[in-house]
Coordinates of C-alpha atoms in Angstrom, one line a residue:
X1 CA -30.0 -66.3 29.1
X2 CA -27.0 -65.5 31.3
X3 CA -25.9 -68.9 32.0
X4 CA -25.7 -70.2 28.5
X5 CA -24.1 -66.7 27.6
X6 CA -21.3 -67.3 30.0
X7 CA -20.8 -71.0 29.1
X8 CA -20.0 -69.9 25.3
X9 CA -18.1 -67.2 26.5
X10 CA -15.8 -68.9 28.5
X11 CA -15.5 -71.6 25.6
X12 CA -14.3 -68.4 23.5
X13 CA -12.1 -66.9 25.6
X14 CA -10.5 -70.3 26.4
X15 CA -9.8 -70.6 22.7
X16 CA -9.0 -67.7 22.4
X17 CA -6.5 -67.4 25.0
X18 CA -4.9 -70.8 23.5
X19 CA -4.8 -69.1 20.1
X20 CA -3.0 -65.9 21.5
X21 CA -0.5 -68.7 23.4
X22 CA 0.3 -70.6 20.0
X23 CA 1.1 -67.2 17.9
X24 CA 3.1 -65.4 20.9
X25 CA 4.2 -68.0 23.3
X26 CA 5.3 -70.8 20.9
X27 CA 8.6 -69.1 20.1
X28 CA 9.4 -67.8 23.9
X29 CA 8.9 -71.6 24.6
X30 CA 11.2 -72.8 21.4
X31 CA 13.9 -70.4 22.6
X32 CA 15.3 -70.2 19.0
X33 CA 13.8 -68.2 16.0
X34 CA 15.3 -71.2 13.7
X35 CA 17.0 -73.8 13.8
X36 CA 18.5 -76.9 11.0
X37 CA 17.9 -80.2 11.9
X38 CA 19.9 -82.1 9.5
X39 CA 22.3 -85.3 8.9
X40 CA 26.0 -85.2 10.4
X41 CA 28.4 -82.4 8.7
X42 CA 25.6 -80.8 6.6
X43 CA 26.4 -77.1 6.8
X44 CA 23.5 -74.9 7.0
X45 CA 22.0 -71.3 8.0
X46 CA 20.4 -70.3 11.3
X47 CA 18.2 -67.4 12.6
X48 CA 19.3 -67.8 16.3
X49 CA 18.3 -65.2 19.4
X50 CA 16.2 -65.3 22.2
X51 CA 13.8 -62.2 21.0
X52 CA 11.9 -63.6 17.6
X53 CA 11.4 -61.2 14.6
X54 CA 8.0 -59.6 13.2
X55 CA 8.5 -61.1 10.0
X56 CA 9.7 -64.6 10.9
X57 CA 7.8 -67.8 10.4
X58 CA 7.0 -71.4 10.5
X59 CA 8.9 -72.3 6.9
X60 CA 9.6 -75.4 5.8
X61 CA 11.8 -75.8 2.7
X62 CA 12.1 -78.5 0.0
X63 CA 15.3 -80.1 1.0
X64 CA 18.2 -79.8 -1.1
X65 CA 22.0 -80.8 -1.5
X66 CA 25.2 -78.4 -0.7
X67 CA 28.2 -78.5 -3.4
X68 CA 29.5 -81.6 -1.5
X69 CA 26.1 -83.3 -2.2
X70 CA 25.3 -83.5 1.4
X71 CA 21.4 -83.0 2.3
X72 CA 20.2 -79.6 3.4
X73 CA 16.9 -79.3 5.5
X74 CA 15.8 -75.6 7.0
X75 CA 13.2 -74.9 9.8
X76 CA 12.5 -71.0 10.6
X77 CA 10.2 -71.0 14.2
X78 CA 6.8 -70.0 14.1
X79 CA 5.9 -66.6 14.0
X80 CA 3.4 -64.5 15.7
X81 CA 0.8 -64.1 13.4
X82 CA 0.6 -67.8 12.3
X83 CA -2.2 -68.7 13.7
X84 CA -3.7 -65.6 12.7
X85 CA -4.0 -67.3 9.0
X86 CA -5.8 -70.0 10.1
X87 CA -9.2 -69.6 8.7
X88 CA -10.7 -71.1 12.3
X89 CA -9.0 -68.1 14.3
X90 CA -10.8 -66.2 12.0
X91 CA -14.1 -67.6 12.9
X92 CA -13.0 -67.8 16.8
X93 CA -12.3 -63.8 16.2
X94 CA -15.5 -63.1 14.7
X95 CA -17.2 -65.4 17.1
X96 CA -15.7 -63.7 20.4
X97 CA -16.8 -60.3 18.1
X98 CA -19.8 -61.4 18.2
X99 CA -20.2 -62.6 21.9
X100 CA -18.9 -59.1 23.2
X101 CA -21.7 -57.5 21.1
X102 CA -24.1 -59.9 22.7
X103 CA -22.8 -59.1 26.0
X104 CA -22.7 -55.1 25.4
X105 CA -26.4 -55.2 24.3
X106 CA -26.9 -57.6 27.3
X107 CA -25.2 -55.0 29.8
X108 CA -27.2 -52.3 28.3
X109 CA -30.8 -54.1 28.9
X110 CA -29.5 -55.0 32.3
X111 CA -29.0 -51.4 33.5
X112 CA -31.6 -49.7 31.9
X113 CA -33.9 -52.4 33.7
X114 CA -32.2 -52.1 37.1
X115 CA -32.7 -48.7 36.7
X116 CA -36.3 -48.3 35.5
X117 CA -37.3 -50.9 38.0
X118 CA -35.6 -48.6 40.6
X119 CA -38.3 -45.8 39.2
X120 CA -41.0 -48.4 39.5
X121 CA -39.9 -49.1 43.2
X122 CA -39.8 -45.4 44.2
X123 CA -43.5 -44.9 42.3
X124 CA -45.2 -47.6 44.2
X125 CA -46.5 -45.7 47.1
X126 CA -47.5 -43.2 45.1
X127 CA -49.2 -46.0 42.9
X128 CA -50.9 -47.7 46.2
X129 CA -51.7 -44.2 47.0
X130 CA -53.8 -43.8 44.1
X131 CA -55.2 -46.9 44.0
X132 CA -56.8 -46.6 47.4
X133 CA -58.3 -43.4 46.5
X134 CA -59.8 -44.6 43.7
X135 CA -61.3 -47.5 45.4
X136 CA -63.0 -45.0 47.7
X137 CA -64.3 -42.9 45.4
X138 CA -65.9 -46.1 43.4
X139 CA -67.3 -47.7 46.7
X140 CA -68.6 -44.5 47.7
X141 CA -68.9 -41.3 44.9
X142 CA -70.1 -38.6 47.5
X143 CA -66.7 -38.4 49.1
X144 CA -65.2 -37.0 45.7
X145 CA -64.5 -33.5 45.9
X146 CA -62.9 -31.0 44.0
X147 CA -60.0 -31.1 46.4
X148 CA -59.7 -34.5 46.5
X149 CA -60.0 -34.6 42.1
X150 CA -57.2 -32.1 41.9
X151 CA -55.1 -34.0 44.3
X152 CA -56.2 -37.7 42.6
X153 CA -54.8 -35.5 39.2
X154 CA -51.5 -34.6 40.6
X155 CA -50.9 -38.0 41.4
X156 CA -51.8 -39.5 38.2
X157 CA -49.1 -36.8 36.6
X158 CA -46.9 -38.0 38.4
X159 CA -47.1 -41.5 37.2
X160 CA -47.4 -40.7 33.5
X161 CA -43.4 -41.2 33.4
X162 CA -44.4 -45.2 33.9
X163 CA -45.9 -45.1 30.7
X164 CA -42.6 -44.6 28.9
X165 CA -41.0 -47.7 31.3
X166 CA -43.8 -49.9 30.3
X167 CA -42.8 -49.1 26.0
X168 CA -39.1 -49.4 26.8
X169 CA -40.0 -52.5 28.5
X170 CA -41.7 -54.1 25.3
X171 CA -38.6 -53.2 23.4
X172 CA -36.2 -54.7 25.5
X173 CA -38.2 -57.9 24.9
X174 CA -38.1 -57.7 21.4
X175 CA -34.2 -56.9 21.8
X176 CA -33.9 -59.7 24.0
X177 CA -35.8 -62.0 21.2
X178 CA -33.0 -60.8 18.8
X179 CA -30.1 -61.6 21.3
X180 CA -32.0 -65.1 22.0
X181 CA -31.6 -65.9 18.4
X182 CA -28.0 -64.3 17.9
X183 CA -27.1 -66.5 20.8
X184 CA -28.9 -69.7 19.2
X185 CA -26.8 -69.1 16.1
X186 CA -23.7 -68.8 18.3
X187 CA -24.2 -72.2 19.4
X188 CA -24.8 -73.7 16.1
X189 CA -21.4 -72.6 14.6
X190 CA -19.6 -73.0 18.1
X191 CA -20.9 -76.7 17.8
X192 CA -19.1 -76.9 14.0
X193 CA -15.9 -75.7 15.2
X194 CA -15.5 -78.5 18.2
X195 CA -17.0 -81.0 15.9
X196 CA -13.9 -80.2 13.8
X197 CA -10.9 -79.3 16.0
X198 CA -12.2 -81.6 18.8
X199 CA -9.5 -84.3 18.2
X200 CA -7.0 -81.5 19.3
X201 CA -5.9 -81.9 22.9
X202 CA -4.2 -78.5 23.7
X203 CA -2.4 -80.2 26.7
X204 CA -1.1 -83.0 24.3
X205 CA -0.1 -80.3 22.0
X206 CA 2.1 -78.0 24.8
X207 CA 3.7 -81.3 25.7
X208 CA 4.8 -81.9 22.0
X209 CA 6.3 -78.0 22.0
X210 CA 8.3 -78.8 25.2
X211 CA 9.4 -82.2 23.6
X212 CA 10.3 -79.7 20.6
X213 CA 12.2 -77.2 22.9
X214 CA 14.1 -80.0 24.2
X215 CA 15.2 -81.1 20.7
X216 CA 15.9 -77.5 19.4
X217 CA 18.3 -77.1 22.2
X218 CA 19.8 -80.4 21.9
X219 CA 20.5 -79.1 18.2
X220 CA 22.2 -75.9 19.9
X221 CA 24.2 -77.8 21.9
X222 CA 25.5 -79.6 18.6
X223 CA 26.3 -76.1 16.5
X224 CA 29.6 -75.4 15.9
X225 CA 30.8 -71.7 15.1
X226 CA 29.2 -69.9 12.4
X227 CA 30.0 -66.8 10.2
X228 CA 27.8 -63.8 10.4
X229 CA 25.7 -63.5 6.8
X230 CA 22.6 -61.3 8.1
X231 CA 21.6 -58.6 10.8
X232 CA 17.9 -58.7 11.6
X233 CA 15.9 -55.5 12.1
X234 CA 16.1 -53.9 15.3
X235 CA 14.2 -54.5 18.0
X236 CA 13.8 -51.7 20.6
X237 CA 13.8 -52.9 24.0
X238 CA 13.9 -49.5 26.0
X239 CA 14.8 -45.9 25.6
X240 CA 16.8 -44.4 28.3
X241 CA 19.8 -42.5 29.7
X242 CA 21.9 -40.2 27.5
X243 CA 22.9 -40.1 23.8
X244 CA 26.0 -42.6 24.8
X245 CA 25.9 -45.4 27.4
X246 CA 26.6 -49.6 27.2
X247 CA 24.0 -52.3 28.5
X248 CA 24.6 -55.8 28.6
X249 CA 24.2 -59.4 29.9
X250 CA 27.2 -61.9 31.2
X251 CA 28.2 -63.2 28.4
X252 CA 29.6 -66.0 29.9
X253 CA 28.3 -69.7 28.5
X254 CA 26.8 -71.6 30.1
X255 CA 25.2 -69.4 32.7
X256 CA 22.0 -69.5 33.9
X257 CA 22.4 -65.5 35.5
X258 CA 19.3 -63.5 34.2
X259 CA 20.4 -59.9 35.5
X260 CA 20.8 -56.6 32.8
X261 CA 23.6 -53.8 33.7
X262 CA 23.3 -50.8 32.2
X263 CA 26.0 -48.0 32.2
X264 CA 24.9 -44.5 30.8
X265 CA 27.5 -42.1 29.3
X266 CA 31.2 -42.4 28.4
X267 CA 33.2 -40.3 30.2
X268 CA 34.3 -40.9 34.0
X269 CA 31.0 -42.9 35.1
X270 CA 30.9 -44.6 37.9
X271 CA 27.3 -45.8 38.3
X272 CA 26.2 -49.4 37.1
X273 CA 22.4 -50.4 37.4
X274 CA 22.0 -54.1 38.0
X275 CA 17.7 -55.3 36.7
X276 CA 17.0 -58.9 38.2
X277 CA 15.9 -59.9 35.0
X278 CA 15.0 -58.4 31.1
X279 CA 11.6 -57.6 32.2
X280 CA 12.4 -55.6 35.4
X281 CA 15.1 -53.6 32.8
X282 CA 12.3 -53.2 29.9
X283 CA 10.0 -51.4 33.0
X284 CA 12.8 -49.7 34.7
X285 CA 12.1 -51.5 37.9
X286 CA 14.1 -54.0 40.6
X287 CA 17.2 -53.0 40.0
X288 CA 20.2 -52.1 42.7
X289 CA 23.2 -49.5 42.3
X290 CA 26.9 -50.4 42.0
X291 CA 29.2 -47.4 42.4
X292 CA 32.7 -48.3 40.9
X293 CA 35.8 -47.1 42.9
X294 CA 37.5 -45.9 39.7
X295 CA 35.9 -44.2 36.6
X296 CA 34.9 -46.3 33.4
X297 CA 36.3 -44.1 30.2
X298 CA 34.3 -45.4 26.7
X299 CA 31.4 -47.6 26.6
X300 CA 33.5 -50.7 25.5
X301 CA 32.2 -52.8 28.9
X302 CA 31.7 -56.6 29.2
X303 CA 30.4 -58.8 31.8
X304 CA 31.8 -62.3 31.7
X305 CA 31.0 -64.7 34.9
X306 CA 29.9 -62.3 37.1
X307 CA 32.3 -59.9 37.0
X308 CA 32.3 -56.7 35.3
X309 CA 35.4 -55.6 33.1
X310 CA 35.9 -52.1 31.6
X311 CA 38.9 -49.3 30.6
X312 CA 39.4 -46.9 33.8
X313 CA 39.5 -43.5 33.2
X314 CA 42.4 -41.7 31.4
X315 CA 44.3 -44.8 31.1
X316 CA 45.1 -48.3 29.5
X317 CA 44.2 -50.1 32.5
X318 CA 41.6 -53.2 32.5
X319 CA 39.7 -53.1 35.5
X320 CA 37.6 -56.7 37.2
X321 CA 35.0 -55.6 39.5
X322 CA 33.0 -58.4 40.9
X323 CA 29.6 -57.9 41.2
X324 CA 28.3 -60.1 44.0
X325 CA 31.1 -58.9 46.4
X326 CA 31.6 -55.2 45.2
X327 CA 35.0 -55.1 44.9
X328 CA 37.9 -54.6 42.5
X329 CA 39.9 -58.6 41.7
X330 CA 42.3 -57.2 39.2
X331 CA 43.5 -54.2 37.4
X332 CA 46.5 -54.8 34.2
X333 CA 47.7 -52.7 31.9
X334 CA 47.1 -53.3 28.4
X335 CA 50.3 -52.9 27.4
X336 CA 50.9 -50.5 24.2
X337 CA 46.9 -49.4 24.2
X338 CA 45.9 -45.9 22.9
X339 CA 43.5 -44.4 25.3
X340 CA 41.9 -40.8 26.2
X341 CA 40.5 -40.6 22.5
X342 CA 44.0 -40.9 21.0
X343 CA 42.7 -44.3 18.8
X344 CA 38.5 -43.9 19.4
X345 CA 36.0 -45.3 17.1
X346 CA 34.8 -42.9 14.5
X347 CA 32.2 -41.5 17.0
X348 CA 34.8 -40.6 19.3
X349 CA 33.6 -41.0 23.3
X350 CA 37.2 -42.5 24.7
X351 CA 36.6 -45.6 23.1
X352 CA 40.1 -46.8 22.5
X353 CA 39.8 -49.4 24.4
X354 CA 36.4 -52.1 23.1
X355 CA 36.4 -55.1 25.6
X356 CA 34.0 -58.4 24.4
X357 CA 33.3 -61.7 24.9
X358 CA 32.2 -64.9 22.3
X359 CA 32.3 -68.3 22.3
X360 CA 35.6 -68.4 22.6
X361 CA 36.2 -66.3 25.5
X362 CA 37.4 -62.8 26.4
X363 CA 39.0 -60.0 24.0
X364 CA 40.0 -56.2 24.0
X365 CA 39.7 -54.2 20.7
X366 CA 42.4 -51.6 20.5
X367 CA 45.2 -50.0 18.9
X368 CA 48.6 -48.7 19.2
X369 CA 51.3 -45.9 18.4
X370 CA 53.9 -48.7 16.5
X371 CA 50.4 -50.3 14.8
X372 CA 50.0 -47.0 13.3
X373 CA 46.2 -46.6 14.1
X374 CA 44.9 -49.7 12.7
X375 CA 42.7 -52.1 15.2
X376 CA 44.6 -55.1 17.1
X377 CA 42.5 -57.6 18.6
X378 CA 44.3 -59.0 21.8
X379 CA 42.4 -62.5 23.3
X380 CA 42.7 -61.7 27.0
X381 CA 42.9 -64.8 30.1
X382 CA 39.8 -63.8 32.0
X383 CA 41.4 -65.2 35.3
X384 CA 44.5 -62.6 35.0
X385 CA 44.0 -60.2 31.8
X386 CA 47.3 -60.9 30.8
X387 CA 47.4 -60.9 26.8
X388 CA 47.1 -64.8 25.1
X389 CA 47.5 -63.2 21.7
X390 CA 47.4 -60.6 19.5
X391 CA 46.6 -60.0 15.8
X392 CA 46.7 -56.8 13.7
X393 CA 43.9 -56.4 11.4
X394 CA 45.4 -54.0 9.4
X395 CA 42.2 -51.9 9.7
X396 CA 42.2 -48.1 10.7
X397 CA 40.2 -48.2 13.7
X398 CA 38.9 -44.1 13.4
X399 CA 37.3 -45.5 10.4
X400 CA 35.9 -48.2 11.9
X401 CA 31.9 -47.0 13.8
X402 CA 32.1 -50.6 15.8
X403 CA 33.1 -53.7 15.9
X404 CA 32.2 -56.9 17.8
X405 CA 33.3 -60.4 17.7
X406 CA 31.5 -63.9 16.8
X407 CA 32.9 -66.9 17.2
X408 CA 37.2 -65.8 17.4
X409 CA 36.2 -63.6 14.4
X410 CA 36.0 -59.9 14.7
X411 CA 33.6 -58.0 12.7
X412 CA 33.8 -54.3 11.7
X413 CA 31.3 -51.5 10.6
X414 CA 32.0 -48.6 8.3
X415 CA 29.8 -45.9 10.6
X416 CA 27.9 -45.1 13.8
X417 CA 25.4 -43.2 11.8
X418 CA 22.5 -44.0 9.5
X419 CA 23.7 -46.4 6.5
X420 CA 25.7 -49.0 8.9
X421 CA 26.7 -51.9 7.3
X422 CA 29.5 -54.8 8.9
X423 CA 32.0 -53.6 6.2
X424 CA 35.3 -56.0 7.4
X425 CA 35.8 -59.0 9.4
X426 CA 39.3 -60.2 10.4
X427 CA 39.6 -64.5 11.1
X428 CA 41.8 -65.2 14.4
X429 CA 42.0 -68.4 13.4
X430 CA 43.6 -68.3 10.0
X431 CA 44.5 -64.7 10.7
X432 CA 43.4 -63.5 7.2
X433 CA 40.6 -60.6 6.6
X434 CA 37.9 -60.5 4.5
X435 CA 35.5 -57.2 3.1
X436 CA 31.9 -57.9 4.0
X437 CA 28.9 -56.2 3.1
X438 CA 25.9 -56.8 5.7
X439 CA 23.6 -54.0 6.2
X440 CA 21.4 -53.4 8.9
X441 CA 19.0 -51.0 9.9
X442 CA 20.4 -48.2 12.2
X443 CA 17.1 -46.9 13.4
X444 CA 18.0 -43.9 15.7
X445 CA 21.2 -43.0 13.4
X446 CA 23.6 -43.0 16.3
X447 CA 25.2 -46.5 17.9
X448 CA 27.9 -46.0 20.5
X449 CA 27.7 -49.4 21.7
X450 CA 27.1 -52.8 19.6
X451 CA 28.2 -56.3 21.3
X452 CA 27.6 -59.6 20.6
X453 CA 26.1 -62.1 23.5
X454 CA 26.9 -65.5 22.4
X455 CA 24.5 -67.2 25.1
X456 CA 21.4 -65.3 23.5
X457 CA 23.6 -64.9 19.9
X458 CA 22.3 -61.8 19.6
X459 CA 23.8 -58.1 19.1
X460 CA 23.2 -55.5 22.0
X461 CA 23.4 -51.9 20.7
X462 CA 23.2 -48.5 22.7
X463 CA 21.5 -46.2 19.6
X464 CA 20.9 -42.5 20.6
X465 CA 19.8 -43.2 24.0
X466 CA 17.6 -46.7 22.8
X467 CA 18.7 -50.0 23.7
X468 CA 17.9 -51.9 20.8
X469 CA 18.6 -55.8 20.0
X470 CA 19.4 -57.6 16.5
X471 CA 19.1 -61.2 15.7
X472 CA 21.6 -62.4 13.7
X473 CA 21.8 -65.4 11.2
X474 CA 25.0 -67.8 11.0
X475 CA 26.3 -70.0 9.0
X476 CA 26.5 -73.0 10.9
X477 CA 27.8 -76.3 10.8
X478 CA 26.3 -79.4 12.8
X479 CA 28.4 -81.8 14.9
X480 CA 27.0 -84.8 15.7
X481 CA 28.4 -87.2 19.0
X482 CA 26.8 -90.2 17.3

């Protein structure tokens, strides 16, 4: 019984275990949430990010034409309960259900008969004992006495207990009768199922995702700049450190650097935590210390190609340290810059001075006496921080909760607290503003950090001592190298 047992349960499980790999693995593999394949110019919409959405799924939509009559085609990545609707995962569920019942009952028979034949091992003297006696007393009657009958009577009491083995035995055989036929059933439907999903190779199938992966990235590598039209829900990646802190990745593209910093609190910190990767950070494990010669002030950090930049403490100064050497390659004043909570976001926390990167590079956030409060946006040479240019937004930066840019364009929210929403977003490249209205869930009701990574094109927040991600959608257009 055990052998054919553990043939269909290893059939199961490897089913199973390439079911669980198609639902959660598929979009890991993809490395996009969604993607547009579509003809040359066609301007579309994108779910992009590295860390896929509950609520996202394979979706293919009857194509269509944009006002300049140019073909439209959207693909949203497969989600992970996809292959939960299939109605054959459904049977491989109740199948493996069904297996692990066999196999409970199966334990349950095999250790109450180890352990009754245990009993019947420890009885058998007494059993040989008894038998002997009572082979005397047949062969010859006279040497029965009433010693020897009291004695042959205790012994027989103490084998009365087998009586009880010997019933449980014959139920076990009828459960094993049951479990024979449960088992026989098994088979039956287990033979359906490969008879119909039998011309699936699995292997043929991972090839065709990688093939897939290849082409989704290819598309990537095609997408142009695109304008921020939704926020995704949050996903919470950890909760630690205080109230107010900054975490990040480099931000530089490309870059194949995996590491996470993290930089708890605002106000003269000097302790960054490097994780080897997103795992270690999620688990709080591999990581290694930096201690900064000078005091950050805010949580406005950014690391861009290795190198950490951030506001020093009670002044305008930008500070580069380099993390794979430990030192300090540049300090510069931002010339003009607010600092020590004169121009802070609306949650205060010395955050006069927000530095970011995008795809276009490095910026710093800030604002000034002569700009009367409102938020400048200063594209900064990453090589020597000296200021490329500048634009004023004409936006009062204590009413601003955050801000963060996408693609040259900076984007602006009306609070820190519960009710968010990106409320403005100022264009470098026309230099002309716009009032937006994109909400997004703030989940812990109190963000004191929110960046954009254009490498993952995702937003990194630091919400009441959570570290929470957002996927965010762009509108996108496709260039094609013919």
């Amino acid at each position: 019984m055990s052998v054919p047992m553990l043939k269909i349960g290893a059939v199961l499980s490897t089913m199973a275990m390439v079911t669980n790999w198609m639902s959660q693995t598929l979009p890991s593999l993809v490395g996009l949430n969604g993607t547009i394949i579509s003809p040359e110019g066609t301007h579309e919409r994108i779910v992009s990010g590295l860390y896929p959405g509950s609520e996202e799924g394979w979706q293919v939509y009857s194509t269509a034409s944009d006002p300049d009559g140019r073909c439209v085609c959207t693909v949203v990545a497969p989600a992970r309960n996809l292959c939960k609707r299939d109605p054959r995962s459904r049977q491989l569920r109740l199948l493996t259900e069904q297996v692990q019942n066999v196999s409970q009952s199966m334990e349950v028979v095999d250790l109450r008969t180890s352990r009754d034949q245990q009993y019947v091992r420890d009885s058998e003297p007494l059993m040989r004992g008894v038998d002997g006696r009572l082979h005397t007393y047949v062969s010859n009657p006279r040497t029965l006495t009433t010693k020897g009958l009291q004695e042959l009577k205790g012994q027989m009491s103490q084998l009365r207990p087998l009586l009880s083995v010997v019933e449980q035995y014959r139920l076990d055989l009828q459960t094993l009768t049951t479990l024979r036929m449960e088992l026989y059933n098994l088979s039956i439907i287990m033979t359906s199922i490969q008879e119909e999903i039998g011309a699936y190779d699995y292997e043929e199938l991972q090839q065709r995702v990688l093939l897939l992966e290849t082409r989704l990235h290819s598309c990537m590598n095609k997408l142009g700049c695109g304008r921020l039209t939704a926020v995704s829900i949050p996903i919470t990646v950890r909760a630690s450190g205080s109230r107010f802190g900054s975490w990040m990745t480099d931000a530089m593209i490309p870059s194949s650097d995996s590491r996470v910093w993290s930089m708890d609190g605002y106000y003269k910190g000097r302790r960054v935590l490097e994780y080897r990767t997103m795992g270690d950070f999620t688990k709080g494990q591999n990581f290694v210390q930096h201690l900064l010669p000078h005091p950050w002030a805010g949580t406005g950090h950014v690391v861009y190609n290795g190198s950490l930049f951030y506001n020093k403490h009670q002044s305008n100064i930008l500070v580069q340290y380099h993390f794979r050497s430990r030192s300090v390659l540049l300090q510069r004043s931002l010339s003009g810059a607010g600092y020590n909570n004169t121009f802070p976001y609306s949650w205060g926390g010395s955050s006069d001075i927000d530095l970011m990167a995008d795809e276009m590079g490095l910026w710093a956030v800030y604002t000034s006496i002569p700009n009367a409060g409102n938020i400048m946006v200063s594209r900064l040479d990453s090589n020597s921080l000296e200021v490329l240019r500048s634009w004023d937004t004409g936006f009062p930066k204590r009413s601003a909760g955050e801000s963060f840019m996408i693609c040259g364009t900076l984007y602006v929210t009306n609070s820190h607290l519960a009710g968010a929403k990106v409320h403005f977003a100022y264009h470098t490249n026309t230099s002309s503003y716009e009032y937006t209205d994109i909400p997004f869930h703030n989940q812990y009701s109190h963000i004191s950090m929110m960046d954009y990574n254009p490498r993952e094109r995702a937003l990194y927040t630091w919400n009441n001592g959570h570290q929470v991600l957002y996927n965010v959608t762009l509108f996108h257009v496709i260039r094609s190298d013919g």
